Amino acid sequence: PPADDWLMYRRTYNAWGYSPLSEINKNNISGLRLAWSRAMEPGEQETTPLIHNGVMYLANPGDVIQALDAKNGDLIWEYRHGTIKSGKTRVRNIAIYEDKIFHFTKGEQHLIALHAATGALIWEVPVAGNFSSGPIVANGHIVSGRSCSPAEGPDVCFIAAYDPDNGSEIWRTRLIPRPNEPGGNTWGDLPYEERRHVGAWGVGSYDPNLNLIF
C-alpha cells in the first residue's frame, strides 16, 4: 500500500505491522503531543483501525463501525448493526476491498459489507461459527477462521472464504482432519467425532506469490 495507508490488520500481507513513514523518528518522538481524541463504544478494545486516503475506519465493540477524518477525528459516517447490547464483544479487525468495508458481526454472526464512502449496508448474510478475529482479503476472497471452544469439534472448527460481491461461501477447510486426510493420523485412535478444539482465532496472513494463506 502507499506509505500513508494502513489497509489491513498488520498493514501488509506479510503481517510485519511496520510503517515506512519517517516523519516521526527517535530524534523528535519526545515532542509528540495529542492531536485529537474521540470516545469509543464501551467494552473490550482490541481493534486495529484501517487508514485509506485520509479516512480512518474503526470497529467498536457492539458491532459499531465508524469512518473518521484521520486529521481531526470528525465523524464521517457511523453504522450500528443494532442486534447486540453488551460491550463484551471484542473485534480485532475489519477489512477493506474495492469500495466495501467487511465485518463479522457478534450479535447474529453475520458477514456484512458496507459502502466505504457512505457506510450504507450493501449486503448481509448469516455465517456459521464463532469469530474472535476479523477477515483478510486474499486473492479477491474474504477469508476468516473460527475460534472453537474446548467442547466444539470438526463441524465448527474451520476457515472459510466468501465472495466480496454477495457474501456467498466459496470454500471451507476443516481444521480437524478426518483419519484418512493429511494430519488425520496425528490424533491416534481418537474417533473423528470426538476430536475437539482446533480453532483459528487469530488473524491470518497471505503470500500472494505462492497464493497461500497462513
mmCIF file of C-alpha atoms in Angstrom, residues 1-203:
data_model
loop_
_atom_site.group_PDB
_atom_site.id
_atom_site.type_symbol
_atom_site.label_atom_id
_atom_site.label_comp_id
_atom_site.label_asym_id
_atom_site.label_seq_id
_atom_site.Cartn_x
_atom_site.Cartn_y
_atom_site.Cartn_z
ATOM 1 C CA PRO A 1 0.000 0.000 0.000
ATOM 2 C CA PRO A 2 1.004 3.667 -0.155
ATOM 3 C CA ALA A 3 3.201 4.651 2.776
ATOM 4 C CA ASP A 4 0.442 6.652 4.476
ATOM 5 C CA ASP A 5 -2.208 3.932 4.132
ATOM 6 C CA TRP A 6 -2.843 1.035 6.535
ATOM 7 C CA LEU A 7 -5.142 -1.271 4.601
ATOM 8 C CA MET A 8 -5.217 -4.445 6.687
ATOM 9 C CA TYR A 9 -4.740 -5.797 10.191
ATOM 10 C CA ARG A 10 -0.927 -5.881 10.086
ATOM 11 C CA ARG A 11 -0.719 -3.415 7.165
ATOM 12 C CA THR A 12 0.799 -5.807 4.595
ATOM 13 C CA TYR A 13 0.247 -9.421 3.602
ATOM 14 C CA ASN A 14 3.472 -10.493 5.328
ATOM 15 C CA ALA A 15 1.976 -9.221 8.631
ATOM 16 C CA TRP A 16 5.043 -7.200 9.642
ATOM 17 C CA GLY A 17 2.953 -4.399 11.175
ATOM 18 C CA TYR A 18 5.593 -1.873 10.084
ATOM 19 C CA SER A 19 5.068 1.651 8.749
ATOM 20 C CA PRO A 20 7.658 3.107 6.332
ATOM 21 C CA LEU A 21 6.713 6.674 7.319
ATOM 22 C CA SER A 22 9.749 8.510 8.677
ATOM 23 C CA GLU A 23 8.445 11.926 9.825
ATOM 24 C CA ILE A 24 8.363 10.636 13.414
ATOM 25 C CA ASN A 25 11.755 9.283 14.494
ATOM 26 C CA LYS A 26 13.907 8.740 17.571
ATOM 27 C CA ASN A 27 15.095 12.358 17.481
ATOM 28 C CA ASN A 28 11.672 14.016 17.672
ATOM 29 C CA ILE A 29 9.398 11.429 19.280
ATOM 30 C CA SER A 30 9.768 13.103 22.684
ATOM 31 C CA GLY A 31 7.941 16.125 21.271
ATOM 32 C CA LEU A 32 4.766 14.251 20.324
ATOM 33 C CA ARG A 33 1.539 15.767 21.644
ATOM 34 C CA LEU A 34 -2.098 14.705 21.489
ATOM 35 C CA ALA A 35 -3.661 15.866 18.222
ATOM 36 C CA TRP A 36 -7.233 14.679 18.941
ATOM 37 C CA SER A 37 -9.161 12.048 20.849
ATOM 38 C CA ARG A 38 -12.571 10.501 20.468
ATOM 39 C CA ALA A 39 -14.566 8.243 22.791
ATOM 40 C CA MET A 40 -15.252 4.715 21.559
ATOM 41 C CA GLU A 41 -18.093 2.390 22.440
ATOM 42 C CA PRO A 42 -17.693 0.759 25.887
ATOM 43 C CA GLY A 43 -16.285 -2.741 26.005
ATOM 44 C CA GLU A 44 -13.180 -4.753 25.261
ATOM 45 C CA GLN A 45 -10.851 -2.952 22.860
ATOM 46 C CA GLU A 46 -8.505 -4.970 20.654
ATOM 47 C CA THR A 47 -9.135 -3.313 17.307
ATOM 48 C CA THR A 48 -6.694 -2.064 14.677
ATOM 49 C CA PRO A 49 -8.047 0.842 12.606
ATOM 50 C CA LEU A 50 -7.647 0.953 8.842
ATOM 51 C CA ILE A 51 -6.443 4.089 7.054
ATOM 52 C CA HIS A 52 -7.185 4.823 3.401
ATOM 53 C CA ASN A 53 -6.860 8.164 1.670
ATOM 54 C CA GLY A 54 -7.049 10.109 4.926
ATOM 55 C CA VAL A 55 -10.057 8.221 6.298
ATOM 56 C CA MET A 56 -9.824 6.039 9.414
ATOM 57 C CA TYR A 57 -12.180 3.056 9.522
ATOM 58 C CA LEU A 58 -12.716 1.957 13.109
ATOM 59 C CA ALA A 59 -14.515 -1.071 14.545
ATOM 60 C CA ASN A 60 -16.041 -0.569 18.002
ATOM 61 C CA PRO A 61 -17.455 -3.131 20.442
ATOM 62 C CA GLY A 62 -21.138 -3.829 19.884
ATOM 63 C CA ASP A 63 -20.889 -4.068 16.072
ATOM 64 C CA VAL A 64 -20.438 -0.331 15.542
ATOM 65 C CA ILE A 65 -18.315 0.686 12.552
ATOM 66 C CA GLN A 66 -17.193 4.278 12.030
ATOM 67 C CA ALA A 67 -15.388 6.282 9.368
ATOM 68 C CA LEU A 68 -13.426 9.225 10.801
ATOM 69 C CA ASP A 69 -11.416 12.074 9.346
ATOM 70 C CA ALA A 70 -7.921 10.971 10.353
ATOM 71 C CA LYS A 71 -6.733 14.582 10.653
ATOM 72 C CA ASN A 72 -9.160 15.662 13.364
ATOM 73 C CA GLY A 73 -11.315 12.672 14.384
ATOM 74 C CA ASP A 74 -14.535 14.114 12.978
ATOM 75 C CA LEU A 75 -17.197 11.519 12.241
ATOM 76 C CA ILE A 76 -17.841 10.923 8.525
ATOM 77 C CA TRP A 77 -20.339 8.107 8.962
ATOM 78 C CA GLU A 78 -21.387 5.502 11.513
ATOM 79 C CA TYR A 79 -23.058 2.122 11.116
ATOM 80 C CA ARG A 80 -24.743 0.358 14.047
ATOM 81 C CA HIS A 81 -25.820 -3.192 13.492
ATOM 82 C CA GLY A 82 -28.238 -2.922 16.397
ATOM 83 C CA THR A 83 -28.527 -6.551 17.454
ATOM 84 C CA ILE A 84 -26.221 -6.637 20.483
ATOM 85 C CA LYS A 85 -26.146 -4.536 23.627
ATOM 86 C CA SER A 86 -23.189 -5.924 25.588
ATOM 87 C CA GLY A 87 -19.811 -4.209 25.304
ATOM 88 C CA LYS A 88 -18.005 -7.535 25.747
ATOM 89 C CA THR A 89 -17.763 -8.085 22.024
ATOM 90 C CA ARG A 90 -14.133 -7.545 21.128
ATOM 91 C CA VAL A 91 -13.197 -7.261 17.474
ATOM 92 C CA ARG A 92 -9.629 -7.295 16.250
ATOM 93 C CA ASN A 93 -10.097 -6.002 12.736
ATOM 94 C CA ILE A 94 -12.259 -5.228 9.744
ATOM 95 C CA ALA A 95 -11.273 -5.464 6.079
ATOM 96 C CA ILE A 96 -11.429 -3.102 3.113
ATOM 97 C CA TYR A 97 -11.624 -4.229 -0.507
ATOM 98 C CA GLU A 98 -12.540 -2.140 -3.538
ATOM 99 C CA ASP A 99 -15.426 0.079 -2.329
ATOM 100 C CA LYS A 100 -16.517 -2.051 0.644
ATOM 101 C CA ILE A 101 -15.792 -2.476 4.348
ATOM 102 C CA PHE A 102 -16.295 -6.042 5.659
ATOM 103 C CA HIS A 103 -17.162 -7.033 9.224
ATOM 104 C CA PHE A 104 -18.265 -10.198 11.015
ATOM 105 C CA THR A 105 -20.965 -9.218 13.498
ATOM 106 C CA LYS A 106 -21.007 -10.656 17.003
ATOM 107 C CA GLY A 107 -24.710 -10.309 17.653
ATOM 108 C CA GLU A 108 -26.055 -12.550 14.907
ATOM 109 C CA GLN A 109 -22.866 -13.995 13.393
ATOM 110 C CA HIS A 110 -23.384 -12.312 10.051
ATOM 111 C CA LEU A 111 -20.925 -11.123 7.437
ATOM 112 C CA ILE A 112 -21.785 -7.597 6.344
ATOM 113 C CA ALA A 113 -20.489 -5.320 3.591
ATOM 114 C CA LEU A 114 -20.706 -1.544 4.000
ATOM 115 C CA HIS A 115 -20.138 1.120 1.359
ATOM 116 C CA ALA A 116 -16.775 2.648 2.281
ATOM 117 C CA ALA A 117 -17.832 6.171 1.259
ATOM 118 C CA THR A 118 -21.242 6.302 2.970
ATOM 119 C CA GLY A 119 -21.479 3.441 5.492
ATOM 120 C CA ALA A 120 -24.641 2.158 3.813
ATOM 121 C CA LEU A 121 -25.287 -1.569 4.203
ATOM 122 C CA ILE A 122 -24.752 -3.259 0.822
ATOM 123 C CA TRP A 123 -25.487 -6.845 1.833
ATOM 124 C CA GLU A 124 -25.691 -9.066 4.921
ATOM 125 C CA VAL A 125 -25.521 -12.864 5.088
ATOM 126 C CA PRO A 126 -25.585 -15.340 8.007
ATOM 127 C CA VAL A 127 -22.385 -17.348 8.503
ATOM 128 C CA ALA A 128 -21.560 -20.275 10.760
ATOM 129 C CA GLY A 129 -19.154 -20.344 13.665
ATOM 130 C CA ASN A 130 -17.703 -18.032 16.294
ATOM 131 C CA PHE A 131 -15.337 -15.184 15.495
ATOM 132 C CA SER A 132 -12.584 -13.764 17.685
ATOM 133 C CA SER A 133 -10.940 -12.002 14.743
ATOM 134 C CA GLY A 134 -11.992 -10.354 11.526
ATOM 135 C CA PRO A 135 -11.336 -11.134 7.874
ATOM 136 C CA ILE A 136 -8.463 -10.595 5.483
ATOM 137 C CA VAL A 137 -8.713 -10.247 1.712
ATOM 138 C CA ALA A 138 -6.711 -12.872 -0.192
ATOM 139 C CA ASN A 139 -6.817 -13.036 -3.989
ATOM 140 C CA GLY A 140 -10.232 -11.402 -4.062
ATOM 141 C CA HIS A 141 -11.696 -13.641 -1.338
ATOM 142 C CA ILE A 142 -12.890 -12.577 2.124
ATOM 143 C CA VAL A 143 -11.184 -15.119 4.416
ATOM 144 C CA SER A 144 -11.672 -15.767 8.126
ATOM 145 C CA GLY A 145 -11.086 -18.529 10.642
ATOM 146 C CA ARG A 146 -13.267 -19.662 13.518
ATOM 147 C CA SER A 147 -12.451 -19.840 17.207
ATOM 148 C CA CYS A 148 -13.502 -23.146 18.756
ATOM 149 C CA SER A 149 -14.174 -23.819 22.415
ATOM 150 C CA PRO A 150 -12.782 -26.981 24.069
ATOM 151 C CA ALA A 151 -16.207 -28.570 23.613
ATOM 152 C CA GLU A 152 -16.504 -27.910 19.883
ATOM 153 C CA GLY A 153 -15.461 -30.317 17.184
ATOM 154 C CA PRO A 154 -14.994 -30.806 13.455
ATOM 155 C CA ASP A 155 -18.169 -29.112 12.224
ATOM 156 C CA VAL A 156 -17.399 -25.680 13.702
ATOM 157 C CA CYS A 157 -13.582 -25.539 13.562
ATOM 158 C CA PHE A 158 -12.772 -24.299 10.071
ATOM 159 C CA ILE A 159 -11.519 -21.498 7.813
ATOM 160 C CA ALA A 160 -13.810 -20.202 5.069
ATOM 161 C CA ALA A 161 -13.696 -17.798 2.127
ATOM 162 C CA TYR A 162 -16.541 -15.613 0.852
ATOM 163 C CA ASP A 163 -17.385 -13.726 -2.325
ATOM 164 C CA PRO A 164 -16.958 -9.951 -1.786
ATOM 165 C CA ASP A 165 -19.807 -9.219 -4.211
ATOM 166 C CA ASN A 166 -22.550 -11.048 -2.316
ATOM 167 C CA GLY A 167 -21.111 -12.878 0.718
ATOM 168 C CA SER A 168 -21.684 -16.375 -0.645
ATOM 169 C CA GLU A 169 -19.319 -19.039 0.672
ATOM 170 C CA ILE A 170 -16.640 -20.049 -1.854
ATOM 171 C CA TRP A 171 -14.806 -22.730 0.118
ATOM 172 C CA ARG A 172 -14.459 -24.163 3.621
ATOM 173 C CA THR A 173 -11.492 -26.064 5.062
ATOM 174 C CA ARG A 174 -11.905 -28.017 8.301
ATOM 175 C CA LEU A 175 -9.102 -27.654 10.845
ATOM 176 C CA ILE A 176 -9.709 -31.113 12.321
ATOM 177 C CA PRO A 177 -8.863 -33.695 9.627
ATOM 178 C CA ARG A 178 -10.612 -36.968 9.101
ATOM 179 C CA PRO A 179 -8.495 -40.098 9.750
ATOM 180 C CA ASN A 180 -7.795 -40.560 6.013
ATOM 181 C CA GLU A 181 -6.853 -36.889 5.416
ATOM 182 C CA PRO A 182 -3.426 -35.242 5.835
ATOM 183 C CA GLY A 183 -2.735 -34.948 9.566
ATOM 184 C CA GLY A 184 -5.537 -37.326 10.483
ATOM 185 C CA ASN A 185 -3.126 -39.930 11.861
ATOM 186 C CA THR A 186 -1.738 -37.443 14.411
ATOM 187 C CA TRP A 187 -4.895 -37.957 16.505
ATOM 188 C CA GLY A 188 -4.114 -41.626 17.068
ATOM 189 C CA ASP A 189 -7.161 -43.803 17.566
ATOM 190 C CA LEU A 190 -9.412 -40.979 18.791
ATOM 191 C CA PRO A 191 -12.684 -41.149 16.816
ATOM 192 C CA TYR A 192 -13.263 -38.276 14.436
ATOM 193 C CA GLU A 193 -16.456 -37.194 16.192
ATOM 194 C CA GLU A 194 -14.569 -36.767 19.500
ATOM 195 C CA ARG A 195 -11.796 -34.532 18.142
ATOM 196 C CA ARG A 196 -12.067 -31.024 19.561
ATOM 197 C CA HIS A 197 -10.719 -27.509 19.946
ATOM 198 C CA VAL A 198 -8.597 -26.645 16.878
ATOM 199 C CA GLY A 199 -9.597 -23.070 16.154
ATOM 200 C CA ALA A 200 -8.137 -20.299 14.007
ATOM 201 C CA TRP A 201 -8.789 -17.492 16.488
ATOM 202 C CA GLY A 202 -6.094 -15.137 15.174
ATOM 203 C CA VAL A 203 -5.987 -13.036 12.014
#
